[in-house]
JSON list of C-alpha atoms in Angstrom, two decimals:
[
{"chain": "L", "resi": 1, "resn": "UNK", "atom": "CA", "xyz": [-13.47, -16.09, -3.49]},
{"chain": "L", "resi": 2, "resn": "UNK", "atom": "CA", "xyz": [-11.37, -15.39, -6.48]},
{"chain": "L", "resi": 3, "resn": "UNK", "atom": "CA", "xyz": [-9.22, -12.04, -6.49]},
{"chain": "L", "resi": 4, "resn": "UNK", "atom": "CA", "xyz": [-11.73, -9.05, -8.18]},
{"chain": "L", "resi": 5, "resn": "UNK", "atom": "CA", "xyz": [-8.97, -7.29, -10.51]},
{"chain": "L", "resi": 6, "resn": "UNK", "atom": "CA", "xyz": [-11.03, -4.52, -11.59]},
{"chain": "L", "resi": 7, "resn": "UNK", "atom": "CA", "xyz": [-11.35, -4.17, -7.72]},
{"chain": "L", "resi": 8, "resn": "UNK", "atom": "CA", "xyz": [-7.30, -4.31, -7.28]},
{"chain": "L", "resi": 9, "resn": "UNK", "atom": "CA", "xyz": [-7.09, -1.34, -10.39]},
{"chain": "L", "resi": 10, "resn": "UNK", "atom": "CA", "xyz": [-9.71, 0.68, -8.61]},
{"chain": "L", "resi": 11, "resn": "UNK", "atom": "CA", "xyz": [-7.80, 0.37, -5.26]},
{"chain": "L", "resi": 12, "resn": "UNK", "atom": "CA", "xyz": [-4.03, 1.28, -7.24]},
{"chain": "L", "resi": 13, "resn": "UNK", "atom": "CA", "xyz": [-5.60, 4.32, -9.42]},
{"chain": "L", "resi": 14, "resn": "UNK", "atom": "CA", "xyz": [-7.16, 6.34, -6.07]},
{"chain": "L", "resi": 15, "resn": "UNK", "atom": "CA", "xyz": [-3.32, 5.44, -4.54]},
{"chain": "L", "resi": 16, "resn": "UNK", "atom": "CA", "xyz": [-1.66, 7.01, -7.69]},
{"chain": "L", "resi": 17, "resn": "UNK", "atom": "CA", "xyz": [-3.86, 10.25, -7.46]},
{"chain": "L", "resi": 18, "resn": "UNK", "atom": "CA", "xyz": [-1.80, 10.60, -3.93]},
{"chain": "L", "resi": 19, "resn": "UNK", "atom": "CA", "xyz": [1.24, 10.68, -5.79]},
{"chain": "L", "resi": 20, "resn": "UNK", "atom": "CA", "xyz": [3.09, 14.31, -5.87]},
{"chain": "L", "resi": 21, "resn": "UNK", "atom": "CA", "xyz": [5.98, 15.07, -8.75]},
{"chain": "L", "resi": 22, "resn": "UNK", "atom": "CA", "xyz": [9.38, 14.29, -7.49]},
{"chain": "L", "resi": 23, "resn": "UNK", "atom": "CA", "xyz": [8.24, 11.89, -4.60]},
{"chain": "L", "resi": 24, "resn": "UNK", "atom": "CA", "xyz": [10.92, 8.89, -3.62]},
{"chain": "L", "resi": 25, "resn": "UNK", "atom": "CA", "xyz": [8.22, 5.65, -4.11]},
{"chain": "L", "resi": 26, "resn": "UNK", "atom": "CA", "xyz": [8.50, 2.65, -2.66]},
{"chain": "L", "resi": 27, "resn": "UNK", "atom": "CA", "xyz": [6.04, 0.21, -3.89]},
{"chain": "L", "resi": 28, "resn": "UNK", "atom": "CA", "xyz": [5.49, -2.97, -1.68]},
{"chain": "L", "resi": 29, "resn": "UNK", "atom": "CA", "xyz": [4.66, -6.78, -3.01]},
{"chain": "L", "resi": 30, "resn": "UNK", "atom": "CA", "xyz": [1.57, -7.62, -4.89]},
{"chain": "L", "resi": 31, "resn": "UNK", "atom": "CA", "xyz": [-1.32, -4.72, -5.41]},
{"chain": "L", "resi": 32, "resn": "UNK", "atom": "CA", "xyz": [0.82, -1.90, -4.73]},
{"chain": "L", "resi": 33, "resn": "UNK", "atom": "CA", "xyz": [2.88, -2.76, -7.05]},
{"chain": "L", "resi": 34, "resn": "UNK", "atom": "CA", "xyz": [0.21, -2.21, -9.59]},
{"chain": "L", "resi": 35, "resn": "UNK", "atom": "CA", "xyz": [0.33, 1.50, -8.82]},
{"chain": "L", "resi": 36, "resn": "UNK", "atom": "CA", "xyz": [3.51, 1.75, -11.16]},
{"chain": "L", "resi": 37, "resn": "UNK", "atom": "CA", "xyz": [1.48, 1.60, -13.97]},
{"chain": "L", "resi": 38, "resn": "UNK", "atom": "CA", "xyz": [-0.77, 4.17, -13.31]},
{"chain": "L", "resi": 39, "resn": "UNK", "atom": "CA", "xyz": [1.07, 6.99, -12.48]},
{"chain": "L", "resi": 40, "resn": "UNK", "atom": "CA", "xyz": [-1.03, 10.10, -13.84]},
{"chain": "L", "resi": 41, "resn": "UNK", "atom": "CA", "xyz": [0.23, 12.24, -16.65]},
{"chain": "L", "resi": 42, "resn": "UNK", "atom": "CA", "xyz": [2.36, 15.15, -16.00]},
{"chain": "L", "resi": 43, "resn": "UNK", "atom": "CA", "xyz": [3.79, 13.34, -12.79]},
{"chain": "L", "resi": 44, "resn": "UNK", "atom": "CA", "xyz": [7.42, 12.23, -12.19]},
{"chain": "L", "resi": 45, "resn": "UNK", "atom": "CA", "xyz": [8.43, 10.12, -9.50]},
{"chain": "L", "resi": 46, "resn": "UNK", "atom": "CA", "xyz": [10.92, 7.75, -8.93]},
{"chain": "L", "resi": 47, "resn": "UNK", "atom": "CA", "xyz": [10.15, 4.25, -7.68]},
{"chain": "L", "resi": 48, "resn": "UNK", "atom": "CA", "xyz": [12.57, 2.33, -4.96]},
{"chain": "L", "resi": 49, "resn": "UNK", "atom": "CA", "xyz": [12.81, -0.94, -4.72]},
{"chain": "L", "resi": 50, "resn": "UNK", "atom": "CA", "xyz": [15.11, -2.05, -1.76]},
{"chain": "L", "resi": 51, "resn": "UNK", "atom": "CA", "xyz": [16.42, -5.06, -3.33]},
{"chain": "L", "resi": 52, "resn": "UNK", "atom": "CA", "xyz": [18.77, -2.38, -5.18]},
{"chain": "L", "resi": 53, "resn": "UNK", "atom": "CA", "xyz": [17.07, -0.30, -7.83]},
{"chain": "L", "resi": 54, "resn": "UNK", "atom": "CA", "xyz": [15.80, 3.20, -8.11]},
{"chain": "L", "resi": 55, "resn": "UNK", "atom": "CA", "xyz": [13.90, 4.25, -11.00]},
{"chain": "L", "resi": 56, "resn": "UNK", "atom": "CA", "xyz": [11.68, 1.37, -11.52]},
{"chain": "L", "resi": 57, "resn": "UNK", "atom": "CA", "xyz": [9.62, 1.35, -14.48]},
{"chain": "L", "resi": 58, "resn": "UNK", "atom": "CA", "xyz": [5.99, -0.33, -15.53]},
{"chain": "L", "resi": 59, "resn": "UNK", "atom": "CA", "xyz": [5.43, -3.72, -15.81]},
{"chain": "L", "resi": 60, "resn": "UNK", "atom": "CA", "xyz": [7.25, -5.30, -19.13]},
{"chain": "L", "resi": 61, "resn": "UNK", "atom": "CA", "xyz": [5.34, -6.43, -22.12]},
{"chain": "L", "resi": 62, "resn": "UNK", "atom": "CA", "xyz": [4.89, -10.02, -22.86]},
{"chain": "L", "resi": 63, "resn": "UNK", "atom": "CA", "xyz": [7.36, -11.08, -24.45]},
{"chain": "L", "resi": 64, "resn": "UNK", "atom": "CA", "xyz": [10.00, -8.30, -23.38]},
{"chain": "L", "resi": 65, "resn": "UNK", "atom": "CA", "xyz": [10.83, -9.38, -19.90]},
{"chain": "L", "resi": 66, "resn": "UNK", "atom": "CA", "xyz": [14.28, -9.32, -18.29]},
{"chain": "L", "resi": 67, "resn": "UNK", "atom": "CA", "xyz": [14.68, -12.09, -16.13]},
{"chain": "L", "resi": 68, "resn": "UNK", "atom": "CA", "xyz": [17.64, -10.17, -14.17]},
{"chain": "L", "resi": 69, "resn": "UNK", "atom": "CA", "xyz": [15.90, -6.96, -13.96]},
{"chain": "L", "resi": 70, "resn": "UNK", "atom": "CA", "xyz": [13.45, -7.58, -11.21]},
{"chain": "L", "resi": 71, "resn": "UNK", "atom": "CA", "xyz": [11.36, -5.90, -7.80]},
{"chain": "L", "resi": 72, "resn": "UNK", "atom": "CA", "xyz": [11.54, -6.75, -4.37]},
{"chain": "L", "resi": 73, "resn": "UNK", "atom": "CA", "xyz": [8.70, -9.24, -4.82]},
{"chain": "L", "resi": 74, "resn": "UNK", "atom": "CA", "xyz": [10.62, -11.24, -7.52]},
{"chain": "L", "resi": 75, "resn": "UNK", "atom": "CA", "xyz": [8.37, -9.74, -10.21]},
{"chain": "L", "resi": 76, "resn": "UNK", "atom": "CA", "xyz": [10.19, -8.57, -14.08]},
{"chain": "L", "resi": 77, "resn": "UNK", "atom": "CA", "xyz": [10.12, -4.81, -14.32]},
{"chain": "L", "resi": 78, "resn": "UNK", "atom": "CA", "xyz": [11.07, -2.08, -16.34]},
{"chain": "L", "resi": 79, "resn": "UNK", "atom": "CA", "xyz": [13.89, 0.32, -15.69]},
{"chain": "L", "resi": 80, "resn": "UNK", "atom": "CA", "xyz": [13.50, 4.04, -17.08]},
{"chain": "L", "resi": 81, "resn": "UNK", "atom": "CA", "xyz": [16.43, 7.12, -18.24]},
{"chain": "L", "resi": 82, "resn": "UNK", "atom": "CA", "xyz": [18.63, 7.60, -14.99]},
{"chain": "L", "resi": 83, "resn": "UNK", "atom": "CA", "xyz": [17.61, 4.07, -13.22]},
{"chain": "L", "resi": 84, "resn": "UNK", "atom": "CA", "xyz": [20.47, 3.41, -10.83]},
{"chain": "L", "resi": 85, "resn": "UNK", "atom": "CA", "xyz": [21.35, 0.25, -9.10]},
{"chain": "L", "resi": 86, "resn": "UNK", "atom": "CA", "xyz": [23.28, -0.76, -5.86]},
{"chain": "L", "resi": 87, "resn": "UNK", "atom": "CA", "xyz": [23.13, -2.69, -3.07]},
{"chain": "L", "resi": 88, "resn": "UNK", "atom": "CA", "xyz": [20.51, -3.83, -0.62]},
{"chain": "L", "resi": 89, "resn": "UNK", "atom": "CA", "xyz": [22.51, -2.20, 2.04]},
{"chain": "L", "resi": 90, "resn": "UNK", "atom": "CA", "xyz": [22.60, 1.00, 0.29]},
{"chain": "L", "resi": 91, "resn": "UNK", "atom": "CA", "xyz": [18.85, 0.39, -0.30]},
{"chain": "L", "resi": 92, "resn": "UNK", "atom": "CA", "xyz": [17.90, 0.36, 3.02]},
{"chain": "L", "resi": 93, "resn": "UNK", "atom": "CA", "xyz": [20.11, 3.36, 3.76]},
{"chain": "L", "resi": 94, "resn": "UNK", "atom": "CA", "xyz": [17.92, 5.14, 1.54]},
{"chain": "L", "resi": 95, "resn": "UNK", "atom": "CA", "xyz": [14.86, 3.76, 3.62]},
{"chain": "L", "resi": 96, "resn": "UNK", "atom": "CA", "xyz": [16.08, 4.26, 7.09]},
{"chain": "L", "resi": 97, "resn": "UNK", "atom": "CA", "xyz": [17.85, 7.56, 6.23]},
{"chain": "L", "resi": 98, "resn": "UNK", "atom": "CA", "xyz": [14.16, 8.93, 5.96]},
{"chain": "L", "resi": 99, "resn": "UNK", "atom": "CA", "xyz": [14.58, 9.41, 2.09]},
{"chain": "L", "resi": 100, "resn": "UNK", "atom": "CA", "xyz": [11.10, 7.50, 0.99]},
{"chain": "L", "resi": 101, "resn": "UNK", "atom": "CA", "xyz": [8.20, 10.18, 0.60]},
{"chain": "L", "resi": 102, "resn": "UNK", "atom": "CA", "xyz": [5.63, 7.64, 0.08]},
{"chain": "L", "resi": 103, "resn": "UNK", "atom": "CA", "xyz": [5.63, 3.72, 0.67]},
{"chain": "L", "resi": 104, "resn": "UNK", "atom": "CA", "xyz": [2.80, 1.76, -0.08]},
{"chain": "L", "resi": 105, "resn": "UNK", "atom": "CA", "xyz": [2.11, -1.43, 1.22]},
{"chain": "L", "resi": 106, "resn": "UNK", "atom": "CA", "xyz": [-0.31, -4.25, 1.59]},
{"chain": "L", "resi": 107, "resn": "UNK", "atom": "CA", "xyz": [-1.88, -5.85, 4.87]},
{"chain": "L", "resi": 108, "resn": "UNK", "atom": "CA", "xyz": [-3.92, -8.26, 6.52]},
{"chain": "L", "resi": 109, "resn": "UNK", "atom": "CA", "xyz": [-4.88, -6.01, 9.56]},
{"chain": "L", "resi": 110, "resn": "UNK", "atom": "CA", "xyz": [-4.77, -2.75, 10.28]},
{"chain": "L", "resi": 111, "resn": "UNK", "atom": "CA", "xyz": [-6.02, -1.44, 13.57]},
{"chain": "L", "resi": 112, "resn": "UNK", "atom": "CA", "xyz": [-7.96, 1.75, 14.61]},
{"chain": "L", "resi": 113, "resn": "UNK", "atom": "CA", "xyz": [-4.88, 3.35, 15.86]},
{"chain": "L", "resi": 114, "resn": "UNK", "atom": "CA", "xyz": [-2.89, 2.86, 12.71]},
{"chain": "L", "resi": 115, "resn": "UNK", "atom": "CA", "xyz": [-1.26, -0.13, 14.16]},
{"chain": "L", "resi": 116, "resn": "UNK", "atom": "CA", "xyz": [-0.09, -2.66, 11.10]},
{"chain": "L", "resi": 117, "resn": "UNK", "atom": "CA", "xyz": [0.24, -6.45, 10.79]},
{"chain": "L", "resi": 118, "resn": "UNK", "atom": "CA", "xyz": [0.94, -7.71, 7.27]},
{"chain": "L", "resi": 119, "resn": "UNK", "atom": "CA", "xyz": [3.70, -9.83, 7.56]},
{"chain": "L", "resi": 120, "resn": "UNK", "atom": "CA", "xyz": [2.75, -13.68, 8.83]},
{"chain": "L", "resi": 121, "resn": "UNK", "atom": "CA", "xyz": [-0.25, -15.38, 9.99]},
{"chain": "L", "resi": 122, "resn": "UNK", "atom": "CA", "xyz": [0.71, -17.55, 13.18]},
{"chain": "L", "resi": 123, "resn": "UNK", "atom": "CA", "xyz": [1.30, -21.23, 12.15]},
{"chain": "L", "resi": 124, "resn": "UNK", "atom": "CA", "xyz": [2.28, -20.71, 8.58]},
{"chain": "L", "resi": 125, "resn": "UNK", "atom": "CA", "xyz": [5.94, -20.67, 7.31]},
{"chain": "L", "resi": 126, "resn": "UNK", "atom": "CA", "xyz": [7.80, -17.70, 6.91]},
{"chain": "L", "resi": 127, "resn": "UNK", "atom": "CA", "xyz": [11.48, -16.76, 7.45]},
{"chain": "L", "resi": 128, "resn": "UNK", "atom": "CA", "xyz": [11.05, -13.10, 8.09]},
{"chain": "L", "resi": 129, "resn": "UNK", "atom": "CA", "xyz": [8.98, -9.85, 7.87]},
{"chain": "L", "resi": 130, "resn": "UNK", "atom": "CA", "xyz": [11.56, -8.59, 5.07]},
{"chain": "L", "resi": 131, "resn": "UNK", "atom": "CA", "xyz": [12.03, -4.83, 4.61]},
{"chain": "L", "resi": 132, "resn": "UNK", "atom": "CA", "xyz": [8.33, -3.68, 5.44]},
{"chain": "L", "resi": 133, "resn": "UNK", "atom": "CA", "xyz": [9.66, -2.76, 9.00]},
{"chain": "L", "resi": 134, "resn": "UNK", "atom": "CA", "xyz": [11.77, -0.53, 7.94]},
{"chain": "L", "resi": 135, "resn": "UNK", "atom": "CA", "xyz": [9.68, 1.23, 5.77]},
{"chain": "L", "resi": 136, "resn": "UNK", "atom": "CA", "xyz": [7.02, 1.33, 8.45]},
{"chain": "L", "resi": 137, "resn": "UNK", "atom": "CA", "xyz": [9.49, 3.27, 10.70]},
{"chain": "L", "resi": 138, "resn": "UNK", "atom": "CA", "xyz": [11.17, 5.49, 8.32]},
{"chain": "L", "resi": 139, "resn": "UNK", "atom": "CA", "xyz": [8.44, 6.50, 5.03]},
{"chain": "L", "resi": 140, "resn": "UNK", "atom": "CA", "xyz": [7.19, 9.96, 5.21]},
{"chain": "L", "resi": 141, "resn": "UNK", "atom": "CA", "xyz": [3.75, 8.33, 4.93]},
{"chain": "L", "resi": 142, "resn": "UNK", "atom": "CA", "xyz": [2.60, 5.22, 4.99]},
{"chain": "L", "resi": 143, "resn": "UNK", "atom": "CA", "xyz": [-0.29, 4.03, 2.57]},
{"chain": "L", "resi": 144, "resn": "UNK", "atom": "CA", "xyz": [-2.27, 0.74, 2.86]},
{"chain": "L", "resi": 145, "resn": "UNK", "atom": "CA", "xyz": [-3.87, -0.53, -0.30]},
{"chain": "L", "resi": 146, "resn": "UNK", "atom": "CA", "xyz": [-5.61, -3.77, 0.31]},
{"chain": "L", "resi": 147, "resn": "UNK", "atom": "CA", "xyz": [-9.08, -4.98, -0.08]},
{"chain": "L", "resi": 148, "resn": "UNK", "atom": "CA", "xyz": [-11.86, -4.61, 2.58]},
{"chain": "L", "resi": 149, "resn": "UNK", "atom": "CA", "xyz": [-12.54, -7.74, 3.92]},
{"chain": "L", "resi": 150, "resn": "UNK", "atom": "CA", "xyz": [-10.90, -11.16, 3.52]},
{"chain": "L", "resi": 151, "resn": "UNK", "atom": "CA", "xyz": [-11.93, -13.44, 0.95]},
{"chain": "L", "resi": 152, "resn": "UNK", "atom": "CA", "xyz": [-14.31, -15.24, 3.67]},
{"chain": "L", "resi": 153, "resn": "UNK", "atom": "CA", "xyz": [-15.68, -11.37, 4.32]},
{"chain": "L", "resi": 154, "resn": "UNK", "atom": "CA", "xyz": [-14.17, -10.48, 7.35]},
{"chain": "L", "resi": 155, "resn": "UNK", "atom": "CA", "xyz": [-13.08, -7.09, 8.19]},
{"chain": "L", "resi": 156, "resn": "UNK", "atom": "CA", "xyz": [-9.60, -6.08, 7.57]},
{"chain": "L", "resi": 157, "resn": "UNK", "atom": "CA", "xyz": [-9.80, -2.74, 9.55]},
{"chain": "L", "resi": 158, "resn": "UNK", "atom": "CA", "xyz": [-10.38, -3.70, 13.53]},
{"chain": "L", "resi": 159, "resn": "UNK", "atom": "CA", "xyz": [-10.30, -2.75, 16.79]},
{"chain": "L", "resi": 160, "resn": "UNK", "atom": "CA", "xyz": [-6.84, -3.96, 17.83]},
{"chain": "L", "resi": 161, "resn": "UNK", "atom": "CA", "xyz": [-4.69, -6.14, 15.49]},
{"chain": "L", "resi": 162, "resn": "UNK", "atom": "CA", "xyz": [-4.90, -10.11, 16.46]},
{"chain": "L", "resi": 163, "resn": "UNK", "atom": "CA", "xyz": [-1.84, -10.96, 14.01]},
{"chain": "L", "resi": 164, "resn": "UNK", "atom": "CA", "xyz": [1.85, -10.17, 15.02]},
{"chain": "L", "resi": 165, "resn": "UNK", "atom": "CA", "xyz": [2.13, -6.46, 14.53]},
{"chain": "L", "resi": 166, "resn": "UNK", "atom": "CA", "xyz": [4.47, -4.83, 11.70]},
{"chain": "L", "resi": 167, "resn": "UNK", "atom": "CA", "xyz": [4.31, -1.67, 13.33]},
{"chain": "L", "resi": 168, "resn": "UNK", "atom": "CA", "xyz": [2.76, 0.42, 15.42]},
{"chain": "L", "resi": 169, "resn": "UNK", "atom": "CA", "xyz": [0.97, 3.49, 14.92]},
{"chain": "L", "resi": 170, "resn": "UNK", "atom": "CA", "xyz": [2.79, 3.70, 11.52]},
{"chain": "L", "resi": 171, "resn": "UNK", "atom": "CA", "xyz": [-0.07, 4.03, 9.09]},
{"chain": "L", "resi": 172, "resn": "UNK", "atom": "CA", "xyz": [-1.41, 7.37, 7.92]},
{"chain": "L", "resi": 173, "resn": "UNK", "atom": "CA", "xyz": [-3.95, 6.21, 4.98]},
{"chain": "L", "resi": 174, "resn": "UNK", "atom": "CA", "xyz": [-6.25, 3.04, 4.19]},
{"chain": "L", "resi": 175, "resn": "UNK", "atom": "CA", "xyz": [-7.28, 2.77, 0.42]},
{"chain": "L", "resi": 176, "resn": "UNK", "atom": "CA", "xyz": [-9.66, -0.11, -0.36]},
{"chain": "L", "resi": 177, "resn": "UNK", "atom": "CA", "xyz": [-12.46, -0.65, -3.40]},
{"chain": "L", "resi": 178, "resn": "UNK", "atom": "CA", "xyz": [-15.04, 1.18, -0.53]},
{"chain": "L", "resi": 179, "resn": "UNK", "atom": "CA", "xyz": [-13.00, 3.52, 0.88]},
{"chain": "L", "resi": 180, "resn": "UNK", "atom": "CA", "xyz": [-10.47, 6.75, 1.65]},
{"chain": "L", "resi": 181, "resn": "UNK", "atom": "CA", "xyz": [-9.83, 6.88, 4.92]},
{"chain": "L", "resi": 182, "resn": "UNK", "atom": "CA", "xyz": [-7.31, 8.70, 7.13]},
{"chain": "L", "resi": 183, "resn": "UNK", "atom": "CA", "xyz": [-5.83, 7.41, 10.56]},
{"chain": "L", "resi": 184, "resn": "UNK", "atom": "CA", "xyz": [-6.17, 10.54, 12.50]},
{"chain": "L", "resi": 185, "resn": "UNK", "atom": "CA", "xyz": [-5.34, 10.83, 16.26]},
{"chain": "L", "resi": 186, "resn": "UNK", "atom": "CA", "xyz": [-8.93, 10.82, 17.31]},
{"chain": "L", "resi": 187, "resn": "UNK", "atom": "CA", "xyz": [-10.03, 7.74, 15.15]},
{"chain": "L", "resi": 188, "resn": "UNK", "atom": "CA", "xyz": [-10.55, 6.47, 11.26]},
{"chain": "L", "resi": 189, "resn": "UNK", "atom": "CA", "xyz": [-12.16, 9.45, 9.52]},
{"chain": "L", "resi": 190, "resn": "UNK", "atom": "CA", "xyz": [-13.78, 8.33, 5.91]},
{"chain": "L", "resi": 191, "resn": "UNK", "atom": "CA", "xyz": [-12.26, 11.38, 3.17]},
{"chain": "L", "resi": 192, "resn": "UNK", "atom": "CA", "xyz": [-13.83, 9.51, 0.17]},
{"chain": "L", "resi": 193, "resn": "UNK", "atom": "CA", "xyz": [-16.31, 7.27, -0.49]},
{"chain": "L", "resi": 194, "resn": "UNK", "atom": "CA", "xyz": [-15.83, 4.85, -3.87]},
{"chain": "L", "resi": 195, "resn": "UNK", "atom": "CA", "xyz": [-18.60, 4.62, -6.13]},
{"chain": "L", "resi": 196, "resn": "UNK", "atom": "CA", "xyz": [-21.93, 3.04, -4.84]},
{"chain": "L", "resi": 197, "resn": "UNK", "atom": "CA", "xyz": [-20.92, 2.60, -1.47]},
{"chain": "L", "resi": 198, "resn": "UNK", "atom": "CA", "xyz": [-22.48, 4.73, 1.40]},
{"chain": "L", "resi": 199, "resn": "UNK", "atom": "CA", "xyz": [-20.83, 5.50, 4.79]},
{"chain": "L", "resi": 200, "resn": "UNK", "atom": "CA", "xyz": [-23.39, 2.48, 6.08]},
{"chain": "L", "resi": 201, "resn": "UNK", "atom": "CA", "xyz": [-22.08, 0.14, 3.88]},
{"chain": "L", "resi": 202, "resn": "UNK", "atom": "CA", "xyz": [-18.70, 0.08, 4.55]},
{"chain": "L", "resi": 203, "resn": "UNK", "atom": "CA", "xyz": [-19.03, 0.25, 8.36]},
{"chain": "L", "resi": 204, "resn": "UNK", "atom": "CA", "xyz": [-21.00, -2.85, 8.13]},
{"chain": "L", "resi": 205, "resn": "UNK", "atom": "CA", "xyz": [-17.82, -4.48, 6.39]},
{"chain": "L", "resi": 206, "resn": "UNK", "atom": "CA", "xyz": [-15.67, -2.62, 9.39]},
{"chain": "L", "resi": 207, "resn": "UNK", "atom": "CA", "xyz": [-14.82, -3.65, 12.70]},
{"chain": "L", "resi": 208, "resn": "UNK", "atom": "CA", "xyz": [-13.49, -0.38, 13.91]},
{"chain": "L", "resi": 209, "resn": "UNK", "atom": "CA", "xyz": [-15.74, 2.59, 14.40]},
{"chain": "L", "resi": 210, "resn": "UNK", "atom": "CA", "xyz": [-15.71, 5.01, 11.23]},
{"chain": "L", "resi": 211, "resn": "UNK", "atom": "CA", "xyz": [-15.99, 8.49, 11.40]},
{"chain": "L", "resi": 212, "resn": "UNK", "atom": "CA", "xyz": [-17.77, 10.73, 8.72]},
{"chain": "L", "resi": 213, "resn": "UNK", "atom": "CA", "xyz": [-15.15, 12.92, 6.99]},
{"chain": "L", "resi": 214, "resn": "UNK", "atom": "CA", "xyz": [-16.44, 16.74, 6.37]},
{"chain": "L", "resi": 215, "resn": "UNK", "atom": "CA", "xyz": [-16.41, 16.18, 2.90]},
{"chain": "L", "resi": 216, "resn": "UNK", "atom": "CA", "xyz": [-19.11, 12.52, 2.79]},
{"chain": "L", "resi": 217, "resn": "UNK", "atom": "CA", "xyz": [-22.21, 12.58, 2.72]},
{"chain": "L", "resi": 218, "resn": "UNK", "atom": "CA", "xyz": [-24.24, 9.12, 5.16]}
]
């Protein structure tokens, strides 16, 4: 199943409404990354990227990339007045020095408990889990924008993770085109519904057991 973008935009804009002026950002690999564009008006924050750059700016316009000036996921980007850049040590200094307000990252499972995996699937090649650990253990909050299901329809949000973990317990929000929903000690509590889904529907696309936020209506 091809990748929905107007579902992707949907899933960035509720994640930029989280945003708070003068929040540290840190904006992980593919559809968070689309959050930088969609920062609401009236709202500064600085974006970190920990291959070395803070103050990260939109996406360039065709024709006006930098082929140097790039994210952590290899992507051309922007810089803004004041962007500063160092070292990927430094970087993750920032990280691990608890500096990041807000990271937002992508996943392929996340667990009723707020446990993470987003980093391999067993079997296929990969040299390394990059920086999301460390993000994971040192963010002020962890946000996970991703879609519901996979693209064969399976649910995303289980019981207990199957793939190796990322972290866990680290996540504090999920943010897909069906839901808002908060990882709370006593389970997954639904804050916001998106348009034309119903607390029904989106169990029936979840493994884990939902529960009904005092603010949704079933």
């Amino acid at each position: 199943m091809p990748v929905d973008p107007e579902k992707r935009l949907r899933i960035a804009g509720r994640i930029a409404r989280e945003l708070r002026d003068g929040y540290f950002v840190n904006l992980g690999i593919g559809l968070p990354t689309l959050v930088a564009n969609l920062v609401p008006p009236g709202i500064e924050v600085v974006l970190q990227s920990e291959n070395g750059m803070l103050g990260v700016g939109p996406y360039p316009r065709a024709g006006e990339e930098d082929p140097d000036l790039i994210n952590a996921g290899k992507e051309t980007v922007t810089e803004i007045p004041g962007t500063s850049f160092f070292s990927s040590a430094d970087s993750f200094a920032m990280i691990r020095g608890g500096h990041i307000d807000m990271a937002v990252m992508g996943a392929m499972e996340v667990a009723e408990n707020g446990d993470l995996a987003n980093w391999v699937i067993p079997g296929k090649m990969l040299k390394g889990m990059g920086g999301g650990m460390d993000l994971v253990a040192a963010a002020q909050r962890l946000y996970i924008a991703m879609e519901h299901t996979t693209r064969e329809g399976k649910p995303k949000i289980v019981h207990r993770c199957r793939l190796p973990l990322t972290g866990a317990g680290v996540v504090d929000y999920i943010v897909t085109e069906k839901a808002f929903i908060r990882v709370a000690p006593e389970g997954l509590i639904v804050e916001e519904l998106m348009p034309g889904e119903t607390l029904a529907s989106v169990q029936s696309a979840t493994e884990a057991k939902l529960i009904q936020g005092p603010g949704v209506r079933g």
